[in-house]
Structure formats: C-alpha cells, structure tokens
Coordinates of C-alpha atoms in Angstrom, one line a residue:
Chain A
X1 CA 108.9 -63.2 69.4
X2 CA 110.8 -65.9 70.3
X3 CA 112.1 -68.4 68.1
X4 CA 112.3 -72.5 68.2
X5 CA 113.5 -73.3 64.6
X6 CA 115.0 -71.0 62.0
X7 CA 115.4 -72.4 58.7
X8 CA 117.5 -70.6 56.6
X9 CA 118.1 -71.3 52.7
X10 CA 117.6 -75.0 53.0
X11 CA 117.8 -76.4 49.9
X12 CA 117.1 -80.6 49.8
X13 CA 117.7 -82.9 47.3
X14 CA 116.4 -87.3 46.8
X15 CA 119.3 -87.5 43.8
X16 CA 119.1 -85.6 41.2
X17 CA 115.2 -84.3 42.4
X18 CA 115.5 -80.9 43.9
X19 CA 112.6 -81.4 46.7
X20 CA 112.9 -77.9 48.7
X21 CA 114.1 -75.2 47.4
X22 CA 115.6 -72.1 49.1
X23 CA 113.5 -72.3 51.9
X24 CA 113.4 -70.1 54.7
X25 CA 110.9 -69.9 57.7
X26 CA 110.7 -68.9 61.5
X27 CA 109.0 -71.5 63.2
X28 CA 108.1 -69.9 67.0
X29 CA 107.9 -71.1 70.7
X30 CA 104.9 -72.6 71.6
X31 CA 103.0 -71.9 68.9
X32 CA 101.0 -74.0 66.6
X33 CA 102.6 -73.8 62.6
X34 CA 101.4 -75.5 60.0
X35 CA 102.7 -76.6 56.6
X36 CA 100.2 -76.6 54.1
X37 CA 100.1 -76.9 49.9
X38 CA 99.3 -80.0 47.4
X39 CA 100.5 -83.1 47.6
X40 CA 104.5 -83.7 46.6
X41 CA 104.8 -79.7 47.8
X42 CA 107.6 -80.8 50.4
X43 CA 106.0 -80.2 53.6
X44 CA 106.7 -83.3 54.9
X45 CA 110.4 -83.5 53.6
X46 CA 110.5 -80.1 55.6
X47 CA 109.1 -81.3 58.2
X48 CA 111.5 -84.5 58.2
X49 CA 114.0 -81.8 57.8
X50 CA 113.6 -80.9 61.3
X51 CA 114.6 -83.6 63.3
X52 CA 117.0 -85.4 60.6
X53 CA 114.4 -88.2 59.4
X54 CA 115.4 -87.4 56.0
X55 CA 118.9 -89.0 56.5
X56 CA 117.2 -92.2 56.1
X57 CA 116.7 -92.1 52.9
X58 CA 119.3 -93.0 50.6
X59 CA 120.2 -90.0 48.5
X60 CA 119.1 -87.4 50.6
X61 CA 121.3 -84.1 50.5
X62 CA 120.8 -81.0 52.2
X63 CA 122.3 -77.6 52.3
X64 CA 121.6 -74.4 54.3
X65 CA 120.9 -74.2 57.8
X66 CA 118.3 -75.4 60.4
X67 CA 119.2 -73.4 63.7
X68 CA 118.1 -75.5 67.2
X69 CA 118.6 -73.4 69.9
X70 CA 121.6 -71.1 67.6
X71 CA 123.1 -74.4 66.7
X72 CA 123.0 -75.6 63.3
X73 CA 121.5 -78.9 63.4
X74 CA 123.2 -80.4 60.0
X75 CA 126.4 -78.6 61.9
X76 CA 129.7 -81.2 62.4
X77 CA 129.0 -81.3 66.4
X78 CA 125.1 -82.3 66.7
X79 CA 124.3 -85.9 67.6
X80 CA 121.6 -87.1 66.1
X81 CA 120.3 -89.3 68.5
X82 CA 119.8 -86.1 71.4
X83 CA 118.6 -83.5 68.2
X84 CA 115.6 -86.3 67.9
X85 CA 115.3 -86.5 71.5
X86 CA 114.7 -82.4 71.4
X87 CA 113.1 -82.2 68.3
X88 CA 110.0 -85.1 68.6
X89 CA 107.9 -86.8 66.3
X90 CA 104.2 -87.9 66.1
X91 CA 103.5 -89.9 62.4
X92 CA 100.7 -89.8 60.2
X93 CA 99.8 -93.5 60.8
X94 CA 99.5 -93.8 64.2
X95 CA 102.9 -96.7 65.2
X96 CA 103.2 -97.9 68.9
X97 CA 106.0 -100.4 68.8
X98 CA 104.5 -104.2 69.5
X99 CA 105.5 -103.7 73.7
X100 CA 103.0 -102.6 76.5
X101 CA 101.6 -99.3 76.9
X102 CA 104.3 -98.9 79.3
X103 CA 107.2 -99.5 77.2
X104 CA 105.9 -97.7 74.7
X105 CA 105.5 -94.4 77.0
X106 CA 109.0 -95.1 78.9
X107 CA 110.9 -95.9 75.5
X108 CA 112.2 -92.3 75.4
X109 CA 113.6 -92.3 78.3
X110 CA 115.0 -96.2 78.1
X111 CA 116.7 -95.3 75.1
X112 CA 118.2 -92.5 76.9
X113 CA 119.8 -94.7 79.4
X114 CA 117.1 -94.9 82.1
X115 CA 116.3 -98.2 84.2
X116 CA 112.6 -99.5 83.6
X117 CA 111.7 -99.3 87.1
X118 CA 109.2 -97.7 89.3
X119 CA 111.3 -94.7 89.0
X120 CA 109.5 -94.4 85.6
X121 CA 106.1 -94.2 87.3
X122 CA 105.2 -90.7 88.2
X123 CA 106.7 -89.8 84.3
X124 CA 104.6 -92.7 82.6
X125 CA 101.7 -91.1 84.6
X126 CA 102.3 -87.4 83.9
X127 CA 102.7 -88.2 80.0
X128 CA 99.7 -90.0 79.8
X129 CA 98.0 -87.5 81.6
X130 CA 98.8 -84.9 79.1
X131 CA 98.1 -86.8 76.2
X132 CA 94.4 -87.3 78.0
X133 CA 94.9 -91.3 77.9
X134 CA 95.7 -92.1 81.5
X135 CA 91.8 -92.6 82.3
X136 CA 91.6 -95.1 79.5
X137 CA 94.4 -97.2 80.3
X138 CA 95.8 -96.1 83.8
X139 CA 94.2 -100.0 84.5
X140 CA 96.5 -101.8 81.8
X141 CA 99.7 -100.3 81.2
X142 CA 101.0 -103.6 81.0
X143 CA 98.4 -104.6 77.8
X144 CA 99.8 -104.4 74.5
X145 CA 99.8 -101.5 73.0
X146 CA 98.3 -102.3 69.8
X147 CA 94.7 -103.9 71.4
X148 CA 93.8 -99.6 71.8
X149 CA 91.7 -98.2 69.5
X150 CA 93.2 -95.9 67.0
X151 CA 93.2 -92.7 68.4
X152 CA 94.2 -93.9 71.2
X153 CA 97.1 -95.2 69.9
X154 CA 98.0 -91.8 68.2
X155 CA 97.6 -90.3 71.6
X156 CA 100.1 -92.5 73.1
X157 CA 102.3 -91.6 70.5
X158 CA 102.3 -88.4 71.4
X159 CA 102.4 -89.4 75.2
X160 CA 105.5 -91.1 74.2
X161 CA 106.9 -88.2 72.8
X162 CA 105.8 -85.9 75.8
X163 CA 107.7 -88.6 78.3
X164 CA 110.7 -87.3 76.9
X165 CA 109.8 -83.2 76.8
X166 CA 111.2 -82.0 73.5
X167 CA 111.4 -78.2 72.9
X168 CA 109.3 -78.7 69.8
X169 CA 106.8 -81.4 68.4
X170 CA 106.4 -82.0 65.0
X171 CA 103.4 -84.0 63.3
X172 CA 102.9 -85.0 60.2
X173 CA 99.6 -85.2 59.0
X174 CA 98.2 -86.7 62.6
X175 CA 94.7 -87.0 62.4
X176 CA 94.7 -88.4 58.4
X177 CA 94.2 -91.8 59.8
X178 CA 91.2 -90.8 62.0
X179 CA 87.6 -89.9 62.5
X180 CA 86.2 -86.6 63.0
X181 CA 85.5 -87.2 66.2
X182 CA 89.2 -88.5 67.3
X183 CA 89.9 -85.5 65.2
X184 CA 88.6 -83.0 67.1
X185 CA 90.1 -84.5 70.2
X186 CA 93.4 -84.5 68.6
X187 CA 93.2 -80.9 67.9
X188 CA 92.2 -80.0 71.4
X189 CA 94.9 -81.4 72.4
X190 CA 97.3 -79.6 70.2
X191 CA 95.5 -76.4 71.4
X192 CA 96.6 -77.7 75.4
X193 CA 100.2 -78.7 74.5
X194 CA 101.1 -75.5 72.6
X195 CA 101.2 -73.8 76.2
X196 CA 104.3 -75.8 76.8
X197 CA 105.8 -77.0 73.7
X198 CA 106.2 -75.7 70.0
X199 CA 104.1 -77.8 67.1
X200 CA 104.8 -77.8 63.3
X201 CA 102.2 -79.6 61.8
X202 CA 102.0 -81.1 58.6
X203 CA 98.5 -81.3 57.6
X204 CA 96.1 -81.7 54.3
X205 CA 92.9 -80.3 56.0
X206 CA 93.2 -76.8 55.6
X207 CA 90.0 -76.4 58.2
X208 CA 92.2 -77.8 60.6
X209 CA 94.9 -75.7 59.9
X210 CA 92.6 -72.9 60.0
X211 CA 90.9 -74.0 63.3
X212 CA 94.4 -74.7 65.2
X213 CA 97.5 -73.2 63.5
X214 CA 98.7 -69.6 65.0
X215 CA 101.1 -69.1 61.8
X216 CA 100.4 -71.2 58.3
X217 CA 103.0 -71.6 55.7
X218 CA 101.9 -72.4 52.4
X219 CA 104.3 -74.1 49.9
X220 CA 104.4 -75.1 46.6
X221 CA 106.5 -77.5 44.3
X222 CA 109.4 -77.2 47.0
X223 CA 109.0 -73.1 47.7
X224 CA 108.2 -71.5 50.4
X225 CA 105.2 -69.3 48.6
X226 CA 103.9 -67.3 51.7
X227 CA 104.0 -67.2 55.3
X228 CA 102.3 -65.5 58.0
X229 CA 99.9 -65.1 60.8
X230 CA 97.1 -67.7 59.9
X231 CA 94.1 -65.7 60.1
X232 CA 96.2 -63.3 57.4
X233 CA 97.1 -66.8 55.4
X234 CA 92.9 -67.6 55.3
X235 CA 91.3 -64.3 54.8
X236 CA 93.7 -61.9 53.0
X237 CA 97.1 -63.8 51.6
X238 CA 99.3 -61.8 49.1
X239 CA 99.8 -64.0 46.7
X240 CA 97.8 -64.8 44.3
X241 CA 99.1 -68.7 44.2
X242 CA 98.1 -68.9 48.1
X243 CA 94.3 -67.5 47.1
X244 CA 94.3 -69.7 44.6
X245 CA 94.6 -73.1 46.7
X246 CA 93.0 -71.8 49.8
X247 CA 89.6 -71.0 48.0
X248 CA 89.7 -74.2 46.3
X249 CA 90.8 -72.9 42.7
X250 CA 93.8 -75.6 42.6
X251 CA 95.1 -78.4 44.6
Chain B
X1 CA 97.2 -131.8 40.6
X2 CA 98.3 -135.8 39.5
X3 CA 101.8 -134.7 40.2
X4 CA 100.8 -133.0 43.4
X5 CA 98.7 -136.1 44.5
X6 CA 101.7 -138.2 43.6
X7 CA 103.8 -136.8 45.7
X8 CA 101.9 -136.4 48.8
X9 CA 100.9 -140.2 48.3
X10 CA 104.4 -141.1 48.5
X11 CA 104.9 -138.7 52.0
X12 CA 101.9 -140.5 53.3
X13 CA 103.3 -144.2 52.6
X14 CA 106.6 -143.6 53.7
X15 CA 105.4 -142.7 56.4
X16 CA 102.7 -145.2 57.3
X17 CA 105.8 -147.9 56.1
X18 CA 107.8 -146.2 59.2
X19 CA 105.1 -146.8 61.5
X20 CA 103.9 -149.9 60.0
X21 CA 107.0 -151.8 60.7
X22 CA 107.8 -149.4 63.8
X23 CA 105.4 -148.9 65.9
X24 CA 104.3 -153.2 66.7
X25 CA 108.4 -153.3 67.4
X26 CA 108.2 -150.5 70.1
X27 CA 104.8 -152.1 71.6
X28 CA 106.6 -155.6 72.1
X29 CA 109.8 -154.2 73.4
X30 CA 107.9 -152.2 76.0
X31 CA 107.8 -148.3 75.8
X32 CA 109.8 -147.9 78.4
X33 CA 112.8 -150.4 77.6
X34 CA 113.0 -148.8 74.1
X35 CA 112.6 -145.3 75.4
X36 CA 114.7 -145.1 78.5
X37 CA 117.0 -148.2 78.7
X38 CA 120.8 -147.5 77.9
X39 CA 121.2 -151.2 76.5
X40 CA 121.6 -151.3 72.9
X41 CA 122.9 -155.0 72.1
X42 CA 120.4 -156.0 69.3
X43 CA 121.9 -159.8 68.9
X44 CA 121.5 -160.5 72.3
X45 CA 117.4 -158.6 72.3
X46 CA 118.6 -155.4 74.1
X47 CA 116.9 -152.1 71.8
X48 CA 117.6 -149.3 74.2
X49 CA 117.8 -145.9 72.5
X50 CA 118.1 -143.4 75.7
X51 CA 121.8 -142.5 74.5
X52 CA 120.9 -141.8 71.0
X53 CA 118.0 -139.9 72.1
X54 CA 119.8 -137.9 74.1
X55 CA 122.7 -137.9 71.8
X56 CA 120.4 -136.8 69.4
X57 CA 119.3 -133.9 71.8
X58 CA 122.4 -132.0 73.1
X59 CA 123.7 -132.4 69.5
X60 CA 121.1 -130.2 68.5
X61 CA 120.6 -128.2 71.1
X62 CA 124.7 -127.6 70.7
X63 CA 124.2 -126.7 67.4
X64 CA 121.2 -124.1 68.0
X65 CA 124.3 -122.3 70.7
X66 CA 126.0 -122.2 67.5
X67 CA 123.7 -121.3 64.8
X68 CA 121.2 -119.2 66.9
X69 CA 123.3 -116.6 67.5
X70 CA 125.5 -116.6 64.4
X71 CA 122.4 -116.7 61.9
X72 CA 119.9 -114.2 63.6
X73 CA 122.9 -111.4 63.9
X74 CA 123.9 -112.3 61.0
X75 CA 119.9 -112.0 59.5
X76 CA 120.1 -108.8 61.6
X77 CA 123.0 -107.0 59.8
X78 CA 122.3 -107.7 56.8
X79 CA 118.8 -106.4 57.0
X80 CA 119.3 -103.2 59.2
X81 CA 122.6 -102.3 58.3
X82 CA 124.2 -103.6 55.0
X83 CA 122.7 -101.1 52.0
X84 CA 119.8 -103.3 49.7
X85 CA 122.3 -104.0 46.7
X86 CA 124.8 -105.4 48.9
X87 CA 122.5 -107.7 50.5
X88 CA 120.6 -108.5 47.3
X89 CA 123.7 -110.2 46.6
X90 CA 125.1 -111.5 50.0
X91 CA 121.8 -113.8 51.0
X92 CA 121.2 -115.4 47.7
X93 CA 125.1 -116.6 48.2
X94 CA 124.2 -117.4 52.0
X95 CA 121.1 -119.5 50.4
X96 CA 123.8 -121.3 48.2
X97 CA 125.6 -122.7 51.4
X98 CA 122.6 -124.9 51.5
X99 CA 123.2 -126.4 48.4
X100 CA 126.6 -127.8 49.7
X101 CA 126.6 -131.6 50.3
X102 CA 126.8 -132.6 54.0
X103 CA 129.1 -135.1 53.2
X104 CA 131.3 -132.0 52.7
X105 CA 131.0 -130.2 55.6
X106 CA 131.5 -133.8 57.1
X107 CA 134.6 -134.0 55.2
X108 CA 135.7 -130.4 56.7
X109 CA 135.1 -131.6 60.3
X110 CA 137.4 -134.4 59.9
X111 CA 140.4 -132.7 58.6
X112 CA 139.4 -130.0 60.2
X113 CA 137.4 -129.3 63.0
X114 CA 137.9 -132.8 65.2
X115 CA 141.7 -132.2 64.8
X116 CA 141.8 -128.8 66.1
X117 CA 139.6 -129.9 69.2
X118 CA 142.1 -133.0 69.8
X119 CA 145.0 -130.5 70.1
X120 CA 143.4 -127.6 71.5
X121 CA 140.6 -129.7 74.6
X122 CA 141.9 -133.5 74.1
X123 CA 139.6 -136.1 73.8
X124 CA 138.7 -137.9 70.5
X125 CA 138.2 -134.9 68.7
X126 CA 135.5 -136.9 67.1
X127 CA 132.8 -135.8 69.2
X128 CA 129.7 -133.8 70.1
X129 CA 131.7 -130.7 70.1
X130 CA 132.8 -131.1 66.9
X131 CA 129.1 -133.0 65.7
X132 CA 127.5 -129.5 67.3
X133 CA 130.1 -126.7 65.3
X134 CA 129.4 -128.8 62.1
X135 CA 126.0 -128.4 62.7
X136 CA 126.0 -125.5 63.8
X137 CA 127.1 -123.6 60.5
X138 CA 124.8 -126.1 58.5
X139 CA 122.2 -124.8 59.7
X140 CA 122.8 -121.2 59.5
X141 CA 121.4 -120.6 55.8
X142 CA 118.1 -122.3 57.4
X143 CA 118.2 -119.5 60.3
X144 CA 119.4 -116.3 58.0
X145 CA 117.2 -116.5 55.3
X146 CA 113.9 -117.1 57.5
X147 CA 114.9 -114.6 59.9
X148 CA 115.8 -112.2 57.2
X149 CA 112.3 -112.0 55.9
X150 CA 111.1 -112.2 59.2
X151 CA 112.9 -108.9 59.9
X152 CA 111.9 -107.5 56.2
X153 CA 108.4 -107.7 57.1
X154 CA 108.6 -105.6 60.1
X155 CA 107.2 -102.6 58.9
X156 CA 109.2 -99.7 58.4
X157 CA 106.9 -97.5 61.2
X158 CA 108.4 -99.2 64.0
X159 CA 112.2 -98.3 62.5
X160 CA 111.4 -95.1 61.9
X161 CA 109.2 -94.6 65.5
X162 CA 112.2 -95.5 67.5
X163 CA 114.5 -93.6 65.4
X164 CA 112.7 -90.5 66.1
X165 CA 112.2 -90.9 69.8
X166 CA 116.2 -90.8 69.9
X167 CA 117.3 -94.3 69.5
X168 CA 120.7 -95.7 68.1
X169 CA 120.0 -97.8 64.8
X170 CA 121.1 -100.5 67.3
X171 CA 118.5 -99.8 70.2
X172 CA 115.7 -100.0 67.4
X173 CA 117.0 -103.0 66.5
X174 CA 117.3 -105.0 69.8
X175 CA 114.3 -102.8 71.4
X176 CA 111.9 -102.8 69.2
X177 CA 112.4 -104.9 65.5
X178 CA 113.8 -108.0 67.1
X179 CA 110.6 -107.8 69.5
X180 CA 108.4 -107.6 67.2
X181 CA 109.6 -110.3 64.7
X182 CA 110.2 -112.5 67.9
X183 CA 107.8 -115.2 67.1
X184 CA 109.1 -115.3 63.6
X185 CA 112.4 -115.7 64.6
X186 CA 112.2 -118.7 67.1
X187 CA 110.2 -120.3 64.3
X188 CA 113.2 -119.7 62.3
X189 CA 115.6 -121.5 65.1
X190 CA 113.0 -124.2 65.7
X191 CA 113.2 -125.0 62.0
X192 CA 116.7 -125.4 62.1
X193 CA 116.6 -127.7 64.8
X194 CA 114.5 -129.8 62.6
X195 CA 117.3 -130.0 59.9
X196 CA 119.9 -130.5 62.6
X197 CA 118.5 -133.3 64.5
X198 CA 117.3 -134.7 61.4
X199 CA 121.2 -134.5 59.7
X200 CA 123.1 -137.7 59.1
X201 CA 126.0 -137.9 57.3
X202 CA 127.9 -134.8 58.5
X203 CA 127.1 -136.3 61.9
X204 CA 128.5 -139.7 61.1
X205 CA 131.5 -138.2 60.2
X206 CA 132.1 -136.2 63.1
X207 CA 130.5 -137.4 66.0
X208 CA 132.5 -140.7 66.6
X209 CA 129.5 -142.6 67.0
X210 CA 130.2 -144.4 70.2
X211 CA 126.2 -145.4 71.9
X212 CA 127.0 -143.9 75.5
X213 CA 125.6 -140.8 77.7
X214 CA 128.1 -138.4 76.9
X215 CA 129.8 -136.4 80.3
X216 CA 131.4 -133.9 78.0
X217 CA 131.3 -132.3 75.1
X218 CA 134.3 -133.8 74.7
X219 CA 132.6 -137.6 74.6
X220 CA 132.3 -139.5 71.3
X221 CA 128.3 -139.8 70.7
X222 CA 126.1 -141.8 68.4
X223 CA 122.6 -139.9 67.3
X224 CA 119.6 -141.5 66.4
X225 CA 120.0 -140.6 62.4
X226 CA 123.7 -142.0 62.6
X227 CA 122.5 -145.5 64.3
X228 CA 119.9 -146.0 61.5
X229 CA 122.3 -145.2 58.3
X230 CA 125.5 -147.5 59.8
X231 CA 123.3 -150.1 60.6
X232 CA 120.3 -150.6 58.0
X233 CA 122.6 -152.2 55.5
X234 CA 123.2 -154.8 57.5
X235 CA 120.1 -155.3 60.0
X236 CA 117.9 -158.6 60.2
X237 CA 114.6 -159.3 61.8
X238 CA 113.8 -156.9 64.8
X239 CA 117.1 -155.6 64.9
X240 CA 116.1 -154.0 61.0
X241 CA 112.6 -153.3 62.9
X242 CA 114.2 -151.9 65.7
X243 CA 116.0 -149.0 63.4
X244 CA 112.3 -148.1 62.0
X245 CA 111.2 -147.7 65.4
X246 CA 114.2 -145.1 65.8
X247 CA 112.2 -143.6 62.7
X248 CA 109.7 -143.2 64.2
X249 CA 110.8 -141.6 67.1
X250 CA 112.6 -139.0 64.8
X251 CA 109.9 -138.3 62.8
X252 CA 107.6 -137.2 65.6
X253 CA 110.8 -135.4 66.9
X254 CA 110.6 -133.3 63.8
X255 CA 106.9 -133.2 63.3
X256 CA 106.9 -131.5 67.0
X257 CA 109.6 -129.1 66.0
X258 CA 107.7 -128.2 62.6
X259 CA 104.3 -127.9 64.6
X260 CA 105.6 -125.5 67.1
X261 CA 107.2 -123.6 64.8
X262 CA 103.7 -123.3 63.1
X263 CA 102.1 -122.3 66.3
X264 CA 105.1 -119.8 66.7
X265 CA 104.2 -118.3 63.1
X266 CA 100.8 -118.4 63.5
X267 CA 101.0 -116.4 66.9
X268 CA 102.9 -113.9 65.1
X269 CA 100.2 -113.1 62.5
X270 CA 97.3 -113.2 65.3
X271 CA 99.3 -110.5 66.9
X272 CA 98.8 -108.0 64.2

C-alpha cells in the first residue's frame, strides 16, 4: 500500500499537558481514515498535527516525526505556507471568509501568487464541480459567500480546498454543524473525492465513520489504542478498550 | 436616571442655544453669502466662512493621510502579531495618549513641528502641514483602539481558514481580516475625523490662522473651531451671532461624520 502520511512517535505537548502521546499511524493514499475516541482524546490536535495548525497555539511543542512525501514536516527546510497548501483543511464549523463565492474558491490559488482573472475560470468551475455546488451557484459567484445555506457553505470549503489540489484532505468533524440530510451529501462526497485525494477525518459519529472510513483509528487520552481496517475496527477490534467505546460501554 | 436626564437636557440646550442664536443669523445673511463667500470682514457686515470651511476640510482630511494609515497598521500589529500580554499593556498606554491636553501637542508643534517644516519646505511653518501632522497623531488613539476591537472581533475561523489554505499571517491579514472588519474600520476613521475637525486649540497653535484658500500645504489657514475660540471673547452683535452660526455648521459637520459612522457600524452587523 502506498502511503500519504506516516506519523512516527509524535509526542505533543499545550505546556506542561502531554496531549499525544507516542503516536504512530500510517495514514494511506486515497483512502478515507478516520480518528475516532471521546472527547479531549487528541484527535483533533492530531489531526492539527498534520498540516502545522497546532503552531498557533501558544505553547504548543512537538517531537517525533510526521513524514510528507519522506520529508519530515516539523524538519528545518519545510515551509509552512506550501506544507498547508499540500496538506488542506475543511473545519468543523463551516468558515468562508466574508468575499464572494469566487474569492473564496480562487483564494488558494491568490495566496499562491496567481492574478484574479479569467484565467481562474475553468479552475473556479472545476472545483465547484467537484464539491457538487456549481449547479447552485454557477449564477452568482459574485454573491457573498455567507448568504449560502450551510451546507453549502461547507461544500465550498471544501471546493476551496480542491482549487488548490492537496495530496491529502483533512476534516475535522465536518458534518457536526449539519443535518442529516447535508450529512449524507457530505459523506457522498467524501466517498467521490477519495478516488483522487487522501482524507483523515476527524469525526464523533462513529456511524459515519463506520459508513465512510476505509481504515479507523481509535484513540484514547492522547494514545493511539488500535488501528486497522474499519470493518475489523467495528466488528472484531482487539482491544478490549476499543470494544468498549464502540458498543457504547464508555464514551 | 435624574443624573442621566440631566445630562442629556443640557446636550439638548446647548444645542438648541447654537441654533437659536445661529440659525436666524445664517437666514438674514443669505445661505449662500455665509456658505460660499470668501469675505470675512465682520465690522464692515461681510460673514463669509468658505475658507474656514474649507480650511476646516483639507485640515482634516490631512490629518486622516496621517492618522489613517498610522493607527489602522498600528491596530493591525498589535492585534495579529504582538503576543496578548504585550498588547494588554501597549493599548491601554496608546489609550493614555488621549488623556494628553491639546494644548500640548499644540505646544510640540510650535517648537517643534512648524520649525522643522520652515527649514526643511519654507513657508510659515505655521501651517496646514503642520495643523494636519498635529492632528494627525491626535487622533491616532481614537483610530487604534476602535480598530483594535474591530479586528478582535473578527472571529478566529477566518484567521485560521486562510492560514490553512496556505496564506502568510500577512495575506490573512490584508485578504481576509481587514475585509471583513472593513466597515468597522472606516467607522473608526470617520470618528476620528469627528475629533479632528472638531479640535481647537492644537489647531490654533499651529495652523497660523490666516482666513484665505490655502494653495499649499504650505499656506497659513484659519479652521472654523480656531475662528470661533480667537474671536468669541471679543465679538458684539451679529459678529458674536455670526461665530454661532459657524457652530452650527460644525456641529452638523460632526453629527454627519458620527451618523455615517453609525450607518458604517450598523452595516457591519447586518452583514453577519
């Protein structure tokens, strides 16, 4: 199998809080993973891991390695401004910046040095194409973004991300903010995009996680307790910790 | 609630007493030989104001190419890229520069300011130049600490958003955060136009105080506020009238700026 991520004894710290701890995991080309465990288990600081969103926060230290490609991305030579552009992001609360549909899709690639011209036109439409919005909107690109609905929204956050075509997505928690039937939407989309990119998913619904993850990771006050093939994960996992929280006895 | 009433009964006479004594003065001179005549001779009947007004204008204006700038980079580093202790104790010190008298900073352009711009562009040194830089920095704790919260309130999604999709802290700044606390921000400006064009002493100091249309920046000006503090103590009959009449004209001058600046803050919550 081929491999996107490897995460190799990362160990994190907020201060003085150890927040992962020893964690190790083979995240794979376009497949779906997902991080699941209770809440405060670190699957969204390892998630945050990925790209380097954890540097934001004051405090944050990190030790091991995260390999991108065979490159360490906490290595001396990685920038983080073109890890983020590899390595994208769709939050848990859907956030289009206050700009037109547009400028939200093209931002990527603005940031990146490109003119906002009509060059940008055939990329704005494939993007939104993929994220199954350009039907809704192909009329009003020029709106502002934040008159969509909410799922749309999240989908143009992902169209954003798309415009820019990472190697691997992450998401964290996308569809908490949604209804079922945005949801499911959501999900089949997922299902699409894994034939081109890789997804880690962060996610609290361990039905979704069952319905669209290929591998599941289930963690646990900052350890990694138990990885494998997702069907495995659900119906036969090896420790007794992981049977424990995925038939409901804790968390 | 007495103490509240009080005070908004004494808003409300001072300014009916403006208009009261202003606004007959203005209909018998005629609007338009008040407004627009450059004649300001009040023994011999003349009350044109046009210079003043405009005085009063490019003064501001001069001090918004000053302050603008200056105050919303200055609201922008300290709330994107100075750490929160540093800044908890860098604005409240900004905030203090409001609490210096203008007679001050009047004092500093004098000895100052107008010298430097004597021996550096000639002229008077006294002068809108000088009226503008003065003006300019007074206004600054105005701009910074508006914008700042302005900027504060910009929730942390966006930040992190264009972080994510690659951006320098500085392309998430000017791409994104400064778009979407624009409305905030010019009602952060527009505020400290208020407080410059409404400034008097500093500008009496500094601004030479000749009545003429200014050519340059160089010229010696008189502002509206200026004309009414040399003058009052001395004024009779409708020359007195005529400086309440310049009252009034400032005081729908500023109660424009507030009210767009309203609109502009207003806009900015409907946008959310």
């Amino acid at each position: 199998m081929d491999i996107a991520i490897q995460i190799s004894n990362l160990d994190l710290f907020y201060g003085a809080f150890h927040a992962l701890k020893n964690v190790n995991l083979a995240i794979e080309q376009r497949k779906i993973t997902a991080l699941i465990g209770p809440s405060g288990c670190g699957k969204s600081t390892l998630l945050r891991a990925l790209n380097r969103m954890n540097d934001l926060i004051p405090g944050c230290r990190t030790t091991g390695a995260v390999l991108l490609e065979d490159k360490d991305i906490y290595g001396p030579a990685i920038d983080v401004c073109e890890l983020r552009k590899k390595v994208g992001m769709v939050f848990q609360r859907p956030n289009p910046f206050p700009l037109s549909i547009r400028d939200n899709v093209t931002f990527g690639l603005r940031v990146a040095g490109r003119k906002n011209n009509a060059s940008l036109d055939d990329t704005i439409e494939k993007s939104l194409q993929d994220a199954w919005l350009w039907e809704q909107v192909k009329d009003k690109l020029d709106n502002l973004a934040l008159e969509l609905p909410l799922d749309q929204q999240q989908r143009l956050c992902i169209a954003r991300v798309l415009a820019v075509e990472p190697d691997v997505i992450l998401m964290d928690e996308p569809c908490s903010a949604l209804d079922p039937i945005s949801t499911a939407k959501i999900e089949e989309l997922m299902l699409e995009l894994r034939r081109r990119y890789t997804i880690a998913i962060v996610t609290h619904n361990m039905q979704q996680a069952a319905r669209i993850s290929d591998y599941s990771a289930y963690m646990l006050l900052g350890e990694m307790i138990e990885f494998g093939v997702t069907t495995q994960i659900f119906e036969n996992p090896k420790d007794k910790r992981t049977e424990d929280y995925i038939t409901g006895r804790y968390g | 609630m007495a103490l509240a009433f009080t005070a908004l009964t004494s808003l409300l006479l001072i300014a009916i007493f403006i208009f009261k004594e202003g606004v007959p003065f203005i209909a018998r001179v005629g609007f338009k030989d008040f407004l627009l005549s450059s004649d300001w001779r009040p023994q011999a009947g003349h009350f044109g104001i046009y210079p003043m007004i405009i005085a009063s204008l490019l003064v501001t204006f001069g001090a918004m190419l000053v302050g603008a700038p200056l105050g919303i980079a200055c609201a922008v580093f300290l709330n994107e890229f100075v750490s929160k202790p540093a800044t908890r104790i860098i604005k409240p010190t900004i905030e203090l520069l409001a609490g210096i008298p203008s007679v001050v900073y009047g004092f500093i352009g004098v000895v100052v300011v107008a010298p430097l711009i004597r021996s550096q562009f000639g002229g008077p040194g006294l002068s809108m130049l000088c009226a503008s830089l003065i003006l300019g920095v007074m206004v600054l704790p105005t701009i910074i600490s508006i914008s700042t919260d302005v900027l504060a309130s910009v929730p942390n999604a966006y930040r992190e958003g264009a972080l994510a999709l690659g951006a320098t802290r500085w392309q998430s700044v000017h791409m994104v955060i400064l778009k979407a606390g624009r409305s905030g921000i010019v009602a952060a400006v527009i505020l400290g136009m208020g407080r410059a064009i409404g400034e008097t002493m500093a500008v009496i100091m500094v601004a030479g105080n000749t009545v003429q249309l200014p050519h340059s920046a160089l010229d010696s000006v008189c502002t509206l506020t200026a004309k009414i503090a040399m003058e009052m103590g001395s004024a009779t009959g409708p020359h007195r009238q005529a400086l309440f009449a310049i009252g009034v004209v400032l005081f729908l001058m500023i109660m424009m700026f507030n009210a767009l600046a309203m609109s502009a803050i207003k806009q900015r919550f409907a946008g959310k």
